[in-house]
PDB file of C-alpha atoms in Angstrom:
ATOM      1  CA  UNK A   1     262.129 -98.591  48.677  1.00 61.00           C
ATOM      2  CA  UNK A   2     258.668 -98.986  47.145  1.00 75.00           C
ATOM      3  CA  UNK A   3     257.872-100.538  43.791  1.00 92.00           C
ATOM      4  CA  UNK A   4     255.834 -98.867  41.070  1.00 94.00           C
ATOM      5  CA  UNK A   5     252.637-100.617  42.187  1.00 96.00           C
ATOM      6  CA  UNK A   6     252.829 -99.155  45.699  1.00 96.00           C
ATOM      7  CA  UNK A   7     253.550 -95.688  44.329  1.00 97.00           C
ATOM      8  CA  UNK A   8     250.614 -95.999  41.917  1.00 98.00           C
ATOM      9  CA  UNK A   9     248.291 -96.987  44.772  1.00 98.00           C
ATOM     10  CA  UNK A  10     249.386 -93.890  46.690  1.00 98.00           C
ATOM     11  CA  UNK A  11     248.706 -91.608  43.706  1.00 98.00           C
ATOM     12  CA  UNK A  12     245.270 -93.168  43.210  1.00 98.00           C
ATOM     13  CA  UNK A  13     244.355 -92.765  46.880  1.00 98.00           C
ATOM     14  CA  UNK A  14     245.389 -89.103  46.773  1.00 98.00           C
ATOM     15  CA  UNK A  15     243.391 -88.450  43.601  1.00 98.00           C
ATOM     16  CA  UNK A  16     240.171 -89.919  45.001  1.00 98.00           C
ATOM     17  CA  UNK A  17     240.559 -88.449  48.494  1.00 97.00           C
ATOM     18  CA  UNK A  18     238.768 -85.453  49.901  1.00 95.00           C
ATOM     19  CA  UNK A  19     240.745 -82.361  50.884  1.00 92.00           C
ATOM     20  CA  UNK A  20     240.275 -83.364  54.533  1.00 93.00           C
ATOM     21  CA  UNK A  21     241.722 -86.859  53.959  1.00 96.00           C
ATOM     22  CA  UNK A  22     244.602 -85.601  51.852  1.00 96.00           C
ATOM     23  CA  UNK A  23     246.884 -84.359  54.659  1.00 95.00           C
ATOM     24  CA  UNK A  24     246.541 -87.612  56.616  1.00 97.00           C
ATOM     25  CA  UNK A  25     247.303 -89.653  53.503  1.00 98.00           C
ATOM     26  CA  UNK A  26     250.401 -87.591  52.708  1.00 97.00           C
ATOM     27  CA  UNK A  27     251.659 -88.116  56.281  1.00 97.00           C
ATOM     28  CA  UNK A  28     250.903 -91.851  56.070  1.00 97.00           C
ATOM     29  CA  UNK A  29     252.763 -92.201  52.768  1.00 97.00           C
ATOM     30  CA  UNK A  30     255.726 -90.179  54.063  1.00 96.00           C
ATOM     31  CA  UNK A  31     256.220 -92.812  56.789  1.00 96.00           C
ATOM     32  CA  UNK A  32     256.406 -95.440  54.021  1.00 96.00           C
ATOM     33  CA  UNK A  33     258.959 -93.452  52.027  1.00 95.00           C
ATOM     34  CA  UNK A  34     256.491 -92.105  49.464  1.00 97.00           C
ATOM     35  CA  UNK A  35     256.190 -88.380  48.769  1.00 97.00           C
ATOM     36  CA  UNK A  36     252.765 -87.221  47.668  1.00 98.00           C
ATOM     37  CA  UNK A  37     250.748 -84.235  46.538  1.00 98.00           C
ATOM     38  CA  UNK A  38     247.299 -83.539  45.160  1.00 98.00           C
ATOM     39  CA  UNK A  39     245.814 -80.661  43.225  1.00 98.00           C
ATOM     40  CA  UNK A  40     242.300 -79.748  42.090  1.00 97.00           C
ATOM     41  CA  UNK A  41     241.662 -79.383  38.372  1.00 97.00           C
ATOM     42  CA  UNK A  42     238.708 -78.525  36.176  1.00 94.00           C
ATOM     43  CA  UNK A  43     237.363 -76.804  33.095  1.00 92.00           C
ATOM     44  CA  UNK A  44     237.097 -77.723  29.443  1.00 91.00           C
ATOM     45  CA  UNK A  45     239.547 -80.579  28.816  1.00 88.00           C
ATOM     46  CA  UNK A  46     241.198 -79.381  25.611  1.00 88.00           C
ATOM     47  CA  UNK A  47     241.730 -75.826  26.843  1.00 91.00           C
ATOM     48  CA  UNK A  48     242.828 -77.044  30.292  1.00 94.00           C
ATOM     49  CA  UNK A  49     245.649 -79.401  29.241  1.00 95.00           C
ATOM     50  CA  UNK A  50     248.493 -76.871  29.662  1.00 96.00           C
ATOM     51  CA  UNK A  51     247.061 -75.739  33.022  1.00 97.00           C
ATOM     52  CA  UNK A  52     246.756 -79.342  34.271  1.00 97.00           C
ATOM     53  CA  UNK A  53     250.384 -80.082  33.379  1.00 98.00           C
ATOM     54  CA  UNK A  54     251.503 -76.802  34.952  1.00 97.00           C
ATOM     55  CA  UNK A  55     249.642 -77.569  38.183  1.00 97.00           C
ATOM     56  CA  UNK A  56     251.195 -81.038  38.334  1.00 98.00           C
ATOM     57  CA  UNK A  57     254.669 -79.522  37.935  1.00 98.00           C
ATOM     58  CA  UNK A  58     254.121 -76.766  40.499  1.00 98.00           C
ATOM     59  CA  UNK A  59     252.694 -79.191  43.091  1.00 98.00           C
ATOM     60  CA  UNK A  60     255.526 -81.676  42.489  1.00 97.00           C
ATOM     61  CA  UNK A  61     258.236 -79.058  42.946  1.00 97.00           C
ATOM     62  CA  UNK A  62     256.553 -77.328  45.883  1.00 97.00           C
ATOM     63  CA  UNK A  63     256.236 -80.573  47.857  1.00 96.00           C
ATOM     64  CA  UNK A  64     259.695 -81.899  46.993  1.00 95.00           C
ATOM     65  CA  UNK A  65     258.471 -84.789  44.854  1.00 96.00           C
ATOM     66  CA  UNK A  66     260.842 -83.626  42.130  1.00 95.00           C
ATOM     67  CA  UNK A  67     263.787 -81.274  41.984  1.00 93.00           C
ATOM     68  CA  UNK A  68     264.256 -78.454  39.512  1.00 91.00           C
ATOM     69  CA  UNK A  69     265.841 -80.739  36.892  1.00 92.00           C
ATOM     70  CA  UNK A  70     264.795 -80.965  33.273  1.00 94.00           C
ATOM     71  CA  UNK A  71     264.510 -84.772  33.491  1.00 95.00           C
ATOM     72  CA  UNK A  72     262.273 -84.608  36.568  1.00 96.00           C
ATOM     73  CA  UNK A  73     260.019 -81.963  35.052  1.00 96.00           C
ATOM     74  CA  UNK A  74     259.765 -83.955  31.826  1.00 97.00           C
ATOM     75  CA  UNK A  75     258.818 -87.098  33.727  1.00 97.00           C
ATOM     76  CA  UNK A  76     255.969 -85.406  35.600  1.00 98.00           C
ATOM     77  CA  UNK A  77     254.763 -83.616  32.464  1.00 98.00           C
ATOM     78  CA  UNK A  78     254.899 -86.863  30.463  1.00 98.00           C
ATOM     79  CA  UNK A  79     253.086 -88.931  33.090  1.00 98.00           C
ATOM     80  CA  UNK A  80     250.423 -86.225  33.363  1.00 98.00           C
ATOM     81  CA  UNK A  81     250.000 -86.099  29.580  1.00 98.00           C
ATOM     82  CA  UNK A  82     249.679 -89.912  29.510  1.00 98.00           C
ATOM     83  CA  UNK A  83     246.868 -89.778  32.054  1.00 98.00           C
ATOM     84  CA  UNK A  84     245.102 -86.999  30.146  1.00 97.00           C
ATOM     85  CA  UNK A  85     245.312 -88.921  26.874  1.00 96.00           C
ATOM     86  CA  UNK A  86     243.619 -91.917  28.510  1.00 96.00           C
ATOM     87  CA  UNK A  87     240.486 -89.892  29.331  1.00 95.00           C
ATOM     88  CA  UNK A  88     240.608 -87.623  26.291  1.00 92.00           C
ATOM     89  CA  UNK A  89     238.039 -89.479  24.172  1.00 90.00           C
ATOM     90  CA  UNK A  90     235.551 -89.627  27.037  1.00 90.00           C
ATOM     91  CA  UNK A  91     235.843 -85.979  28.083  1.00 90.00           C
ATOM     92  CA  UNK A  92     236.573 -84.295  24.752  1.00 86.00           C
ATOM     93  CA  UNK A  93     234.617 -81.054  24.452  1.00 85.00           C
ATOM     94  CA  UNK A  94     232.990 -81.418  27.860  1.00 89.00           C
ATOM     95  CA  UNK A  95     233.565 -79.772  31.211  1.00 92.00           C
ATOM     96  CA  UNK A  96     235.132 -81.719  34.020  1.00 94.00           C
ATOM     97  CA  UNK A  97     236.202 -81.330  37.614  1.00 94.00           C
ATOM     98  CA  UNK A  98     238.478 -83.508  39.642  1.00 96.00           C
ATOM     99  CA  UNK A  99     241.867 -84.023  41.117  1.00 98.00           C
ATOM    100  CA  UNK A 100     245.420 -85.064  40.324  1.00 98.00           C
ATOM    101  CA  UNK A 101     247.244 -87.337  42.745  1.00 98.00           C
ATOM    102  CA  UNK A 102     251.031 -87.365  42.407  1.00 99.00           C
ATOM    103  CA  UNK A 103     253.342 -89.783  44.215  1.00 98.00           C
ATOM    104  CA  UNK A 104     257.022 -90.651  44.118  1.00 97.00           C
ATOM    105  CA  UNK A 105     259.337 -93.117  45.768  1.00 96.00           C
ATOM    106  CA  UNK A 106     262.873 -93.660  44.554  1.00 94.00           C
ATOM    107  CA  UNK A 107     262.863 -93.818  40.778  1.00 95.00           C
ATOM    108  CA  UNK A 108     259.092 -94.140  40.379  1.00 97.00           C
ATOM    109  CA  UNK A 109     256.812 -91.154  39.817  1.00 98.00           C
ATOM    110  CA  UNK A 110     253.092 -91.667  39.179  1.00 98.00           C
ATOM    111  CA  UNK A 111     250.352 -89.191  38.282  1.00 99.00           C
ATOM    112  CA  UNK A 112     246.707 -90.217  38.695  1.00 99.00           C
ATOM    113  CA  UNK A 113     243.846 -88.223  37.192  1.00 98.00           C
ATOM    114  CA  UNK A 114     240.353 -88.692  38.679  1.00 98.00           C
ATOM    115  CA  UNK A 115     237.581 -86.612  37.106  1.00 97.00           C
ATOM    116  CA  UNK A 116     233.849 -86.172  36.922  1.00 95.00           C
ATOM    117  CA  UNK A 117     232.738 -85.291  33.399  1.00 94.00           C
ATOM    118  CA  UNK A 118     229.643 -83.132  33.183  1.00 87.00           C
ATOM    119  CA  UNK A 119     226.955 -83.344  30.537  1.00 75.00           C
ATOM    120  CA  UNK A 120     223.816 -81.553  31.698  1.00 72.00           C
ATOM    121  CA  UNK A 121     222.770 -83.524  34.784  1.00 75.00           C
ATOM    122  CA  UNK A 122     224.395 -86.760  33.558  1.00 75.00           C
ATOM    123  CA  UNK A 123     227.854 -86.984  35.085  1.00 85.00           C
ATOM    124  CA  UNK A 124     230.372 -89.589  34.029  1.00 91.00           C
ATOM    125  CA  UNK A 125     233.594 -90.570  35.779  1.00 94.00           C
ATOM    126  CA  UNK A 126     237.069 -91.359  34.530  1.00 96.00           C
ATOM    127  CA  UNK A 127     240.335 -92.366  36.149  1.00 98.00           C
ATOM    128  CA  UNK A 128     243.714 -92.638  34.467  1.00 98.00           C
ATOM    129  CA  UNK A 129     247.315 -93.098  35.463  1.00 98.00           C
ATOM    130  CA  UNK A 130     250.733 -92.265  34.055  1.00 98.00           C
ATOM    131  CA  UNK A 131     254.113 -93.580  35.257  1.00 98.00           C
ATOM    132  CA  UNK A 132     257.685 -92.549  34.646  1.00 98.00           C
ATOM    133  CA  UNK A 133     260.994 -93.730  35.996  1.00 96.00           C
ATOM    134  CA  UNK A 134     263.539 -91.054  36.891  1.00 94.00           C
ATOM    135  CA  UNK A 135     266.938 -91.047  38.578  1.00 86.00           C
ATOM    136  CA  UNK A 136     266.766 -90.840  42.347  1.00 80.00           C
ATOM    137  CA  UNK A 137     268.627 -87.694  43.441  1.00 69.00           C
ATOM    138  CA  UNK A 138     268.942 -86.556  47.052  1.00 62.00           C
TER     139      UNK A 138
END
């Protein structure tokens, strides 16, 4: 069983990985008992919040990170919203592109948001993380 720190590291690595690296990382984490997924995101932050949360939920269910339980869905949605709120002031009103990394082991589920924020030709970066603890159900 992995602790929250190990699960967070996995989510971060998935969020900052390229699409090519992603599959290898997911396989590597699976051997360590960590389930993982990643999904591309982008757009205007305020208008994209529901879509970001939806993509996190779909990816989590599709890959088996969570089951179709209200508590599991709420945990992923809450962790995603936490991560978004951490970058909100930096990206408010601007366009962004990036990736969500999602990881789970046992009771720990972590969502990491890694984005590039565009302002003309001056891009900024932001990374944020949200964690929830949920019952382990097999």
